[in-house]
Coordinates of C-alpha atoms in Angstrom, one line a residue:
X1423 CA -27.8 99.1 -43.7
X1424 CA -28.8 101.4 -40.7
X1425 CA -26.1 101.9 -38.4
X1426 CA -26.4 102.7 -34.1
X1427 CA -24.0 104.2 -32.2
X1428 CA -22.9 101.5 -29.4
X1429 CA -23.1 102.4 -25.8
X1430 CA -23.2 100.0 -22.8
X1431 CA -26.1 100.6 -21.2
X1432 CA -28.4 97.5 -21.5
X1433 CA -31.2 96.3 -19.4
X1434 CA -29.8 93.1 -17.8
X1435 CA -31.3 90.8 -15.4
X1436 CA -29.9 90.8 -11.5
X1437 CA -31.0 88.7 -8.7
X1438 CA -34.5 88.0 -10.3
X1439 CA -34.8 92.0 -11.3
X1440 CA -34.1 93.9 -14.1
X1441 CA -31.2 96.6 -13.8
X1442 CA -30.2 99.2 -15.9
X1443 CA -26.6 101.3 -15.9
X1444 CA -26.2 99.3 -12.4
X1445 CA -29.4 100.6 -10.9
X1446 CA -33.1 98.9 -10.6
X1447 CA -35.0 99.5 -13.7
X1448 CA -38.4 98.4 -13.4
X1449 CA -40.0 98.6 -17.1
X1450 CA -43.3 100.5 -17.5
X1451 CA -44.9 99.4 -21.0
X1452 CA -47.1 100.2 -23.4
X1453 CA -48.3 98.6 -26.2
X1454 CA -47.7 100.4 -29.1
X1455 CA -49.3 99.2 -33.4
X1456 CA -47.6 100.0 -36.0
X1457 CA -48.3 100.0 -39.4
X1458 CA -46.0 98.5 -42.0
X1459 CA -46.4 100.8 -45.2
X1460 CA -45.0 102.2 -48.5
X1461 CA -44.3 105.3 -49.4
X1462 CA -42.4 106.3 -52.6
X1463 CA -41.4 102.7 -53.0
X1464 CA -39.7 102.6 -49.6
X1465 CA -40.9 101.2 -46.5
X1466 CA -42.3 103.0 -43.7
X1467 CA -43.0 102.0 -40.1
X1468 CA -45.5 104.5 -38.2
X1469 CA -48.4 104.5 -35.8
X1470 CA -51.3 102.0 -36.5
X1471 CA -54.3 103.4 -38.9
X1472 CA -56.4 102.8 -36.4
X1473 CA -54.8 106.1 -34.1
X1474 CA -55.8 109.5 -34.0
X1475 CA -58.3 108.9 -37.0
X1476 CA -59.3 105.4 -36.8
X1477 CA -59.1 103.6 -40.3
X1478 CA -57.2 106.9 -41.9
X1479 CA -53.4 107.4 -41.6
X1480 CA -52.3 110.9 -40.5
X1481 CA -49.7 111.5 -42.4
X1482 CA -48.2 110.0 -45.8
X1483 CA -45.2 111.3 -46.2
X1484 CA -41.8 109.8 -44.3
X1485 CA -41.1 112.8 -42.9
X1486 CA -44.7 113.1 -42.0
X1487 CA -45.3 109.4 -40.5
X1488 CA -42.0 110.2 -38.3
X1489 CA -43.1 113.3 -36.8
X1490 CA -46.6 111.3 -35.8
X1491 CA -43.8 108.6 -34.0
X1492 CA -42.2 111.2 -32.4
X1493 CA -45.4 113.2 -31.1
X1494 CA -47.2 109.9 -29.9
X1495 CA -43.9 108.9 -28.4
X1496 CA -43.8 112.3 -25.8
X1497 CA -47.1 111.7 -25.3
X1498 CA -46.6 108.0 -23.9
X1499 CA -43.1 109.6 -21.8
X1500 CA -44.9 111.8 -20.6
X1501 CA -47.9 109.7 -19.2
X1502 CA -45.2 108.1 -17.0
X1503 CA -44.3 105.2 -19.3
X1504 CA -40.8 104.2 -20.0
X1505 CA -41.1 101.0 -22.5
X1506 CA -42.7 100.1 -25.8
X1507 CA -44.0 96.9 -26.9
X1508 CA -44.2 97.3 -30.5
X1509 CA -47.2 95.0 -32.0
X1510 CA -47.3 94.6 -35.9
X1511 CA -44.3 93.7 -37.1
X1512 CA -45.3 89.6 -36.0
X1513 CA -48.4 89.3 -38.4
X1514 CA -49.4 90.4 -40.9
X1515 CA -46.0 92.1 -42.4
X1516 CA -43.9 88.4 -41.8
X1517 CA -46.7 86.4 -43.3
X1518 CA -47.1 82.3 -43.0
X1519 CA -46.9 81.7 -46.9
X1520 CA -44.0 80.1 -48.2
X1521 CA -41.5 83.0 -49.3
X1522 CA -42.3 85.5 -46.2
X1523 CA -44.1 87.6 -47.5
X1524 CA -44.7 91.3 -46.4
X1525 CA -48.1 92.9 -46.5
X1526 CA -47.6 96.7 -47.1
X1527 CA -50.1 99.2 -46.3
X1528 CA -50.4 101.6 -49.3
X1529 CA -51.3 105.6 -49.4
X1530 CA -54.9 104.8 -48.9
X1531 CA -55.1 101.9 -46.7
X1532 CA -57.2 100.3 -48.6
X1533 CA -55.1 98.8 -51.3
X1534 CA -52.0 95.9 -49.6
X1535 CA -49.4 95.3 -51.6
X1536 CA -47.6 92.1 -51.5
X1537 CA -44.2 91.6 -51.6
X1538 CA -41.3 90.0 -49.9
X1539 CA -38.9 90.2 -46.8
X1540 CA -36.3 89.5 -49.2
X1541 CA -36.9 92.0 -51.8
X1542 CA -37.5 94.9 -49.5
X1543 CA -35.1 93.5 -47.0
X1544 CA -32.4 96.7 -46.7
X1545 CA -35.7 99.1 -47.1
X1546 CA -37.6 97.2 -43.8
X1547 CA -34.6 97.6 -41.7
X1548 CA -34.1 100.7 -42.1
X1549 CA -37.2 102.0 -41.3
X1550 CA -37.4 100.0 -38.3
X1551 CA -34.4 101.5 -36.9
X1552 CA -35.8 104.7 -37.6
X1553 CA -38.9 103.7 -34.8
X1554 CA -36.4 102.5 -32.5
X1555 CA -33.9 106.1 -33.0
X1556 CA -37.1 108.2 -32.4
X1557 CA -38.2 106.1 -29.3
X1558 CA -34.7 106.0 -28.1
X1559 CA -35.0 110.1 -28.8
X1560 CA -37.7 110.2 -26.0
X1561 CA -35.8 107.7 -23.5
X1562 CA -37.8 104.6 -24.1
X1563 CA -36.8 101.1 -24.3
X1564 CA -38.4 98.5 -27.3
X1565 CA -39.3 95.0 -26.8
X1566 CA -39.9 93.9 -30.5
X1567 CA -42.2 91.0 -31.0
X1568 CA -41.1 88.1 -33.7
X1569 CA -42.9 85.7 -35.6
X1570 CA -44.5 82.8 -34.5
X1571 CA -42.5 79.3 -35.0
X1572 CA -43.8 77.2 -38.2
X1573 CA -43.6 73.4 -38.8
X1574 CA -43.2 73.7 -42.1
X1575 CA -39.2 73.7 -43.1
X1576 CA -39.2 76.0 -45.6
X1577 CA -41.5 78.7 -43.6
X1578 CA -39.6 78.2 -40.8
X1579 CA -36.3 78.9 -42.7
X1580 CA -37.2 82.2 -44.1
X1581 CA -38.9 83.3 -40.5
X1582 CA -35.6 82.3 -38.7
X1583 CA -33.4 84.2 -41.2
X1584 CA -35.7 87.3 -40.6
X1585 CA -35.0 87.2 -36.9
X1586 CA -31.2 86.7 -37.3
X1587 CA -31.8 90.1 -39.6
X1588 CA -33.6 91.6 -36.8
X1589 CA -31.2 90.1 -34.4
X1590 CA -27.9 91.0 -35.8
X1591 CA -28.9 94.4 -36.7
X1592 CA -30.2 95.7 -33.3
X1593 CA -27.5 93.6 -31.3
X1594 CA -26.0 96.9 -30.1
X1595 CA -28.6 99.2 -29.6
X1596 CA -29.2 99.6 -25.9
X1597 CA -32.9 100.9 -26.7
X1598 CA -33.8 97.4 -27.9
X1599 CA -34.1 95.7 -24.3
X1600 CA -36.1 92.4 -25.4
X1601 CA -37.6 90.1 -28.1
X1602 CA -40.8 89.0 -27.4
X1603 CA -40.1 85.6 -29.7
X1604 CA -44.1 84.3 -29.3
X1605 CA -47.1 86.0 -29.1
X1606 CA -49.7 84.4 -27.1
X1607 CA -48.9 80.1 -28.0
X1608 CA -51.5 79.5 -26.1
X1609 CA -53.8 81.0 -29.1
X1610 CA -51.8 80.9 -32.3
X1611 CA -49.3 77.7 -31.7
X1612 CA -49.8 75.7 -34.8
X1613 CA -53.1 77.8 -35.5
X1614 CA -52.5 76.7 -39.2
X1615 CA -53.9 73.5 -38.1
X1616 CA -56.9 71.9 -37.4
X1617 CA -56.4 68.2 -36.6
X1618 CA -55.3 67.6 -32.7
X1619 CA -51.9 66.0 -33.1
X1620 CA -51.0 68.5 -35.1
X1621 CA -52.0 71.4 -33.0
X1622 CA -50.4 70.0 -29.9
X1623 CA -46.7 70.5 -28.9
X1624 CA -45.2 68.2 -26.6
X1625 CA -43.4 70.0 -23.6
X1626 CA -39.8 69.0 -24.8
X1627 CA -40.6 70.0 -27.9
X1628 CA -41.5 73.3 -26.7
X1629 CA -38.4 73.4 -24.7
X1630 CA -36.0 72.6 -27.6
X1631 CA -37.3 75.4 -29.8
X1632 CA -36.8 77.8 -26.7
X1633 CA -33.4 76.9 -26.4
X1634 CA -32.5 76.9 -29.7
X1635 CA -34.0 80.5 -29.8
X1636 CA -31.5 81.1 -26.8
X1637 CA -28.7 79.8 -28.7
X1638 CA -29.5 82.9 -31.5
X1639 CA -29.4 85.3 -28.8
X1640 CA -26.4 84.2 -27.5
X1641 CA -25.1 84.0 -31.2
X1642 CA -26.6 86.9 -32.3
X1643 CA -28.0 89.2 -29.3
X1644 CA -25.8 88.9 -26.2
X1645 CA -26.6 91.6 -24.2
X1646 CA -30.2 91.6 -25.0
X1647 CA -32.9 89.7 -23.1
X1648 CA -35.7 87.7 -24.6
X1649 CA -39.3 86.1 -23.5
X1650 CA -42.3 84.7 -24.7
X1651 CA -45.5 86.5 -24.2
X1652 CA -47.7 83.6 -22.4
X1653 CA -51.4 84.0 -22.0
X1654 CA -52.3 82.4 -18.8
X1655 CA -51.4 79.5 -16.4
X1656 CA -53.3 77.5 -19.0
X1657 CA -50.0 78.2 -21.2
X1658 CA -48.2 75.5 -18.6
X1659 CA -50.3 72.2 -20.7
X1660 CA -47.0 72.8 -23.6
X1661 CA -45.5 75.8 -23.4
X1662 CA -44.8 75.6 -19.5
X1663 CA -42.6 78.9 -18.4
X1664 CA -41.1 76.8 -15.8
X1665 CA -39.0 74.6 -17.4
X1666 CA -38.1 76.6 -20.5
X1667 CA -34.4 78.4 -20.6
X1668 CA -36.0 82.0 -20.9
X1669 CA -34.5 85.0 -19.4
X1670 CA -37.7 86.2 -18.1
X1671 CA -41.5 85.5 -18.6
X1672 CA -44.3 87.7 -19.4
X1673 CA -47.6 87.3 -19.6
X1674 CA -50.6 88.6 -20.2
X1675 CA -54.1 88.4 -18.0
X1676 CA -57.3 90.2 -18.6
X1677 CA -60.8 90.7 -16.8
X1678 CA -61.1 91.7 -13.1
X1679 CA -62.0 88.2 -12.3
X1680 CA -58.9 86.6 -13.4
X1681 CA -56.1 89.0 -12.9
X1682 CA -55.5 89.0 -9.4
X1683 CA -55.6 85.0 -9.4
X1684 CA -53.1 84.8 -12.5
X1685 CA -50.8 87.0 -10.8
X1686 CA -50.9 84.5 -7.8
X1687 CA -50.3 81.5 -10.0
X1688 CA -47.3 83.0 -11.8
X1689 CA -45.8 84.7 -8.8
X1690 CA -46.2 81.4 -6.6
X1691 CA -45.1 78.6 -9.5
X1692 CA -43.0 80.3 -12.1
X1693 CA -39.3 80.0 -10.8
X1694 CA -38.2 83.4 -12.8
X1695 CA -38.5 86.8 -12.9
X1696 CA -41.5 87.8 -14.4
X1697 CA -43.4 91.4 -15.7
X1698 CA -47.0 91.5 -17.2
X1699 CA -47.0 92.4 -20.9
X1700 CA -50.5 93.2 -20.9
X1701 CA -53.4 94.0 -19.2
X1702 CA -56.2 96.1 -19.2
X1703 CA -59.7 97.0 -18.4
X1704 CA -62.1 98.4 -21.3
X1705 CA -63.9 101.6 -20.2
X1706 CA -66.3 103.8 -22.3
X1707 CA -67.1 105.7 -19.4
X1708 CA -70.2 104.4 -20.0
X1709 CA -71.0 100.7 -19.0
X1710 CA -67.6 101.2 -17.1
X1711 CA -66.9 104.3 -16.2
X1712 CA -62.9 106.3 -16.6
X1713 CA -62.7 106.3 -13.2
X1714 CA -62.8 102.1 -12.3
X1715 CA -60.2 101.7 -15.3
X1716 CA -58.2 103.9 -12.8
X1717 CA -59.1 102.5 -9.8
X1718 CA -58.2 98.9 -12.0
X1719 CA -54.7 100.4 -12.4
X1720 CA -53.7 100.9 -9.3
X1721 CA -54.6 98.1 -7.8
X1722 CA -53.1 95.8 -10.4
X1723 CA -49.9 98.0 -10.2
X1724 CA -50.1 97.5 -6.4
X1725 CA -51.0 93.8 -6.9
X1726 CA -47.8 93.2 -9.2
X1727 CA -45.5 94.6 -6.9
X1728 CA -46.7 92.9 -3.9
X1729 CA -46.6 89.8 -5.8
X1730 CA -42.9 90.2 -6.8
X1731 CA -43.6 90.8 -10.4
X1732 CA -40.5 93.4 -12.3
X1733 CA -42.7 95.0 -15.0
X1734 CA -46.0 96.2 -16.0
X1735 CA -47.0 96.3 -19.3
X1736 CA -50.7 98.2 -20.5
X1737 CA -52.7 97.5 -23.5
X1738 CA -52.7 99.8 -25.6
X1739 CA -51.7 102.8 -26.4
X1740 CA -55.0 104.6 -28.0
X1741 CA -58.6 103.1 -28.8
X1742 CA -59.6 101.4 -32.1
X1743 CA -62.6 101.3 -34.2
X1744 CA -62.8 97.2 -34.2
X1745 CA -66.5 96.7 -33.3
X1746 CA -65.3 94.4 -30.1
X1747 CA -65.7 96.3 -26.8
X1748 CA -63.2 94.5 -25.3
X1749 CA -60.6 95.3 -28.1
X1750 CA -62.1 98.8 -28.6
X1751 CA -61.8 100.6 -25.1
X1752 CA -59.3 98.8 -23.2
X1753 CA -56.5 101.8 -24.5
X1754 CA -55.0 104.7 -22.0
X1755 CA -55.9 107.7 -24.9
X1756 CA -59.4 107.6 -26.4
X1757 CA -60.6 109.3 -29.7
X1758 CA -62.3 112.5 -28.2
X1759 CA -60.9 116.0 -28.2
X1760 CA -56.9 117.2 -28.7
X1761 CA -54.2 116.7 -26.9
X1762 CA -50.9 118.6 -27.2
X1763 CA -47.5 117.3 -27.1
X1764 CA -44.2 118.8 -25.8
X1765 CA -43.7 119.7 -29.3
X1766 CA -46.3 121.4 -30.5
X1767 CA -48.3 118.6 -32.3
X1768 CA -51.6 117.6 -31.2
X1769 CA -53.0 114.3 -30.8
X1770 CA -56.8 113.7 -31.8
X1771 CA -57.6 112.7 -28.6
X1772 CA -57.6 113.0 -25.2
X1773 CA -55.8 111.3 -22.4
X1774 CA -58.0 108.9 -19.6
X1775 CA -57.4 109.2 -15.9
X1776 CA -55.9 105.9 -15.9
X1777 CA -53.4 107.1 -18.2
X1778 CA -52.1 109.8 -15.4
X1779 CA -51.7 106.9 -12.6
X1780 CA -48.0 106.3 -13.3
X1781 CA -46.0 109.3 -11.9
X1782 CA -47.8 109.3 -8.4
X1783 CA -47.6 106.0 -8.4
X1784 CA -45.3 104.7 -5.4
X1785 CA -43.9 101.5 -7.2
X1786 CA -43.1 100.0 -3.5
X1787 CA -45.5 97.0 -1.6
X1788 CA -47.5 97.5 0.6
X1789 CA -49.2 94.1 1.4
X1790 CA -48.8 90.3 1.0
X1791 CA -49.1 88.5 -2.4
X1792 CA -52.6 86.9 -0.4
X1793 CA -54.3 84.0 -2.4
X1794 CA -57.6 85.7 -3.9
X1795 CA -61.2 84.4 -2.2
X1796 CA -62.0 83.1 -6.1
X1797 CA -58.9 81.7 -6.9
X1798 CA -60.5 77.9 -6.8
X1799 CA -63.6 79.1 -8.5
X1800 CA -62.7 82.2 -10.7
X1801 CA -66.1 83.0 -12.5
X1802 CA -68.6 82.1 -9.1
X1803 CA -69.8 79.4 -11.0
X1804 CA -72.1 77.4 -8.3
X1805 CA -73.8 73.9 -9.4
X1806 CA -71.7 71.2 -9.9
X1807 CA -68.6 70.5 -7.8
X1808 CA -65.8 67.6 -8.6
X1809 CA -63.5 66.7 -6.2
X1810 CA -60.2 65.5 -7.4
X1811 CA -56.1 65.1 -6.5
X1812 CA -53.3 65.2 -8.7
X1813 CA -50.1 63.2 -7.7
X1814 CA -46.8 63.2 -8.5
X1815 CA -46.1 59.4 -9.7
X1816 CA -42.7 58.8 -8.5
X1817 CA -43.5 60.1 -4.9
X1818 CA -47.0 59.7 -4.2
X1819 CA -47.4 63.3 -2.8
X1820 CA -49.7 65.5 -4.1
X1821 CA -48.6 68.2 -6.4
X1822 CA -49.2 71.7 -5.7
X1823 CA -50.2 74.2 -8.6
X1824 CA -51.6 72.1 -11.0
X1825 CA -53.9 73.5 -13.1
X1826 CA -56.6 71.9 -14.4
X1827 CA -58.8 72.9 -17.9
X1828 CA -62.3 71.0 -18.3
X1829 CA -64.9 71.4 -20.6
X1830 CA -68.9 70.5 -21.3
X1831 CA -70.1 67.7 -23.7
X1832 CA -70.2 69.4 -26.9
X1833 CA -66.7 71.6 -26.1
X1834 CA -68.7 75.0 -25.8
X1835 CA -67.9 75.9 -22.2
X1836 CA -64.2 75.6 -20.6
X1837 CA -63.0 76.6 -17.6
X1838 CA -60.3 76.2 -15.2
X1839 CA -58.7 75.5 -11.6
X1840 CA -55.6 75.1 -9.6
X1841 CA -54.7 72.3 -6.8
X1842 CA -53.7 73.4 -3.7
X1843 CA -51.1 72.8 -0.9
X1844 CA -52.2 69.5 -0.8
X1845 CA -52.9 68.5 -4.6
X1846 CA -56.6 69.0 -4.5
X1847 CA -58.6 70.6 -6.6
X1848 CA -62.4 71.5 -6.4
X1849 CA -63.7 72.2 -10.0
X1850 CA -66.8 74.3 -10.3
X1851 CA -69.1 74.6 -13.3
X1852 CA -73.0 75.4 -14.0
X1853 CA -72.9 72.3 -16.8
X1854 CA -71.3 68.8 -16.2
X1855 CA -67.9 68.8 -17.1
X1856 CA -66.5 65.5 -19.0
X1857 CA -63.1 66.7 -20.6
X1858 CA -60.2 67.4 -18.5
X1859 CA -56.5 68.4 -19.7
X1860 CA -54.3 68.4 -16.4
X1861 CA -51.0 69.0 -16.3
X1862 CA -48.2 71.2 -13.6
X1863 CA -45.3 72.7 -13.7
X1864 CA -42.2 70.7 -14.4
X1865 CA -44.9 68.4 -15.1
X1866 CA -46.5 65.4 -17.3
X1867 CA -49.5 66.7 -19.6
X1868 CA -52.9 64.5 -19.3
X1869 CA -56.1 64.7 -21.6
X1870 CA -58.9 62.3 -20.8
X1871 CA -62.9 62.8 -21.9
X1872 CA -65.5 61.1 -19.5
X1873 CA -69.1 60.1 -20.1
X1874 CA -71.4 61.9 -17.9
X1875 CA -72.9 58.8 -16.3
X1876 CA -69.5 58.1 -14.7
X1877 CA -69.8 60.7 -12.5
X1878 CA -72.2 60.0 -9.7
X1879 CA -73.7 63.4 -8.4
X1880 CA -74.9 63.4 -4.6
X1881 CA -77.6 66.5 -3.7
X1882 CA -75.7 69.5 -1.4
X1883 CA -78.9 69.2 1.1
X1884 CA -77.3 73.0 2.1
X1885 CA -77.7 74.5 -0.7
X1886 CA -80.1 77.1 -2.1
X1887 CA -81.6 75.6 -4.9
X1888 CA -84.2 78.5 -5.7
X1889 CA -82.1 80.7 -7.9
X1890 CA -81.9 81.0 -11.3
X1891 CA -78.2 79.6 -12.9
X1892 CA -76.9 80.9 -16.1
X1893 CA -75.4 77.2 -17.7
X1894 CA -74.0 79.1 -20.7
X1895 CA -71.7 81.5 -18.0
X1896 CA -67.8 82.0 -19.4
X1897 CA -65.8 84.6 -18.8
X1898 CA -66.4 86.9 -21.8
X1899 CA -70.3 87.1 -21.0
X1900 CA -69.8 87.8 -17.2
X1901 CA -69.6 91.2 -15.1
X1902 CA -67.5 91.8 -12.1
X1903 CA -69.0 94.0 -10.3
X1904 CA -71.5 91.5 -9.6
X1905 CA -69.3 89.6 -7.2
X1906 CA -67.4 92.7 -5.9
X1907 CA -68.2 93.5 -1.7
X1908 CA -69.0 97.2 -2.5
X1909 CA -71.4 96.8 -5.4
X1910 CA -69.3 100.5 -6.4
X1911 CA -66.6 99.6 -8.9
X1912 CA -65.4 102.9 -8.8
X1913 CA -64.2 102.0 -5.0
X1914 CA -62.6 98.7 -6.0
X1915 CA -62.1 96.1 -9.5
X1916 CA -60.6 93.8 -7.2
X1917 CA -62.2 93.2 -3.8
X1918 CA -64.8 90.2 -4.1
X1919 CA -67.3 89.1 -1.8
X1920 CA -65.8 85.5 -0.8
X1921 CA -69.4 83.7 -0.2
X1922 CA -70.2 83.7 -4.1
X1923 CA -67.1 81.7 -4.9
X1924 CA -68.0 78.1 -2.9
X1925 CA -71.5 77.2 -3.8
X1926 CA -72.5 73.9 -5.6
X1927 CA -75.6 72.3 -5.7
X1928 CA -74.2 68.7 -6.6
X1929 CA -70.9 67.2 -5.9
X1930 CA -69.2 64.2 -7.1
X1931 CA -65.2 63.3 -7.1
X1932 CA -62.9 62.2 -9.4
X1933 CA -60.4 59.3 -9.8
X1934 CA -56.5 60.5 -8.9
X1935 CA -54.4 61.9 -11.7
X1936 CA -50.8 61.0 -11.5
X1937 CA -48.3 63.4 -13.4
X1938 CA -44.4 62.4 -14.1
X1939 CA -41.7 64.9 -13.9
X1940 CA -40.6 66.5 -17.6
X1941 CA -36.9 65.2 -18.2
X1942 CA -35.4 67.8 -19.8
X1943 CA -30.8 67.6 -21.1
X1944 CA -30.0 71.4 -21.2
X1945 CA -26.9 70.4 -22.7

């Protein structure tokens, strides 16, 4: 078994910040692939296939694989970062079939071998403490993400005795700051599944896995922190951070559009510290240029810390070859030209401006955490308007940072809004919406469906009804620099021209929705 020398110096969590050796530590992270592979029957963990040469490894021998660790590693400390979030060890090396199985990149790539946990068990761990000895080498910290919870017994059973491995074996390594224990629920909670009441998780059920996963880290992991990586406020319908016994919450928000209103939801509603795991902004330099991924940078930097938020976290480290622009360029290092390391080695590739921000960056506020002009109406969508309030049963007052998901008629279009001050939400949408999941947090979760005659439109006589609408609009298909006040996006990602976020062309309201406070028994 791989052994750690023990010293005291763990991140902890102090007056809603993180702290480290009895001073502030505010984490800086990158996400970092790996790939899970074998070489001479032993088990190697190194950089993703996809780096330097995309779909070709760059080394294949242990020694080899290590030194590519090592060089990538500087590389990342030197860029200002002081934190990896290592992504590949979730899915697909700890499987969903019945024995946990491990999928093991072979010498060309091409060829997986499958085995299991079990067999390769002493193997796995000690290459995995190998990543975290080279990363503690360059003075950065690890979050290490597990596997996703199962409903099936005997799945569940193998994954939970992998993460008391993981768990037990890492327990004293200061480098180790955090166990991401879910990646994304929103996304890939009971994704096994098809049929509704098996995809959906009750609240409480939620919150009893969670603190059952607190009870291993206080079992297993004292003086290491974990989280769930959440995807957006939508995450608060079952998995809501509010109520569950985490030590902090992360989460992860993409597209210029939504980042600066997710930041305001989680800042304003979540009662814990909280970082952002991920983020990004794809640029090609191209359709969008190096220098607004920048620009995007800094101002969400600047918009975390005004906001409260302890931790920043980038995706990723260096572009893929996955044939999704939004997967493909959203990385800090691209795949053109060399760049050399503090130790000689040279990365195929070349670092982009945005990837220099960090150390001149001030990492103080400088402004309020103000509510953005499309935080009602994220995407500008400008039709249809429903009026609605959401009210807290017991008390009859209206409840503040709801959110609220609706779709069209045939489920192809969703989108979402918040309540405010006063419970009341305007929904905006270029197609009638007829399904609604509500819910808040602390709160009840509510689905109901509609027909579209019960909604009786009246005509905005104010409106202009002489331009085009796009009725298929969602956030994937949409631009931001379309709403932006200086059409340059090189200027600004963030600063949007208020009048395109409160049109409609029809308007209707909607019958109260009461919610019940979640009872929860921490004990």
């Amino acid at each position: 078994m791989y052994t750690f020398t023990t010293i005291d110096k763990f991140v902890r969590v102090e007056n809603e910040a993180f702290t480290l050796d009895n001073n502030p530590f505010f984490p800086m992270i990158l996400n970092y692939s790996v790939s899970v592979r074998t070489i001479n029957n032993s088990i190697v963990i190194g950089p993703s296939r996809e780096y330097d040469h995309p779909s070709e490894f760059d080394a294949y021998t242990k020694v080899g694989v290590e030194l590519r660790l090592e060089t990538h590693f500087k590389l990342i400390k030197s860029m200002g970062f002081n934190s990896l979030r290592i992504v590949g060890l979730n899915d697909p090396t700890y499987s969903d079939d019945r024995i946990g199985s491990l999928q093991l990149e072979t010498h060309d790539s091409l060829t997986l071998i499958q085995t299991t946990y079990e067999n390769k068990r002493e193997s796995y761990l000690k290459a995995l403490g190998e990543l975290i000895k080279i990363a503690k080498k360059e003075d950065l910290k690890v979050m290490l993400i597990l596997p996703r919870p199962q409903k099936d017994f005997v799945k569940n059973t193998s994954r939970i005795n992998y993460i008391k491995d993981i768990l037990m074996t890492f327990s004293k390594e200061p480098t180790v700051f955090a166990y991401d224990f879910f990646n994304e629920p929103l996304y890939f909670d009971n994704a096994e599944y098809t049929e509704y009441d098996l995809v959906i998780r009750d609240k409480l059920d939620a919150y009893n896995l969670v603190k059952f996963w607190k009870e291993l880290m206080t079992t297993y992991a004292p003086n290491q922190l974990f989280t769930i990586g959440f995807a957006e406020p939508l995450e608060v319908m079952e998995w809501d951070p509010t109520i569950l016994p985490l030590d902090f919450v992360s989460f992860h928000t993409y597209h210029p559009l939504r980042v600066a209103s997710e930041i305001y939801w989680f800042s304003k509603y979540v009662n814990k510290p909280w970082i952002i795991s991920e983020t990004s902004l794809p640029a090609d330099n191209d359709s969008i240029s190096y220098k607004s991924q920048e620009i995007f940078m800094k101002e969400i930097l600047q918009k975390t810390k005004d906001c409260g938020g302890v931790g920043f976290g980038w995706w990723q480290y260096q572009e893929v070859d996955w044939r999704v622009f939004e997967h493909d360029f959203t990385a800090l290092v691209n795949l053109e030209g060399k760049t050399y390391a503090s130790n000689g080695e040279f990365i195929i590739g070349s670092v982009k401006p945005a990837g220099r921000v960090i150390p001149n960056f001030q990492f103080q506020p400088i402004g309020n955490c103000n509510c953005p002009d499309n935080y009602y109406n994220i995407l500008g969508y400008e039709k249809y308007k429903i009026t609605g309030k959401v009210i807290n049963e017991k008390t009859g007052e209206g409840i503040e940072g709801a959110v609220i998901r609706s779709w069209n008629q045939d489920w192809s279009i969703g989108l979402n809004t918040f309540t405010d001050e006063n419970g009341v939400f305007n929904l905006y949408s270029n197609q009638k919406c007829v399904h609604f999941n509500i819910s808040a947090p602390g709160m009840s979760f509510v689905s109901t469906s509609k027909t579209p005659q019960e909604f009786h439109y009246l005509k905005n006589n104010d409106a202009d009804f002489t331009a085009a609408i796009d009725t298929t609009l969602e956030y994937h298909s949409i631009h931001f620099q379309t709403f932006l006040k200086d059409k340059d996006p090189e200027k600004s990602t963030l600063e949007f021209d208020e009048k395109y976020f409160s049109k409609f062309r029809f308007y209707t309201e909607m019958e109260d929705v009461l919610l019940r406070e979640v009872e929860i028994n921490p004990h």
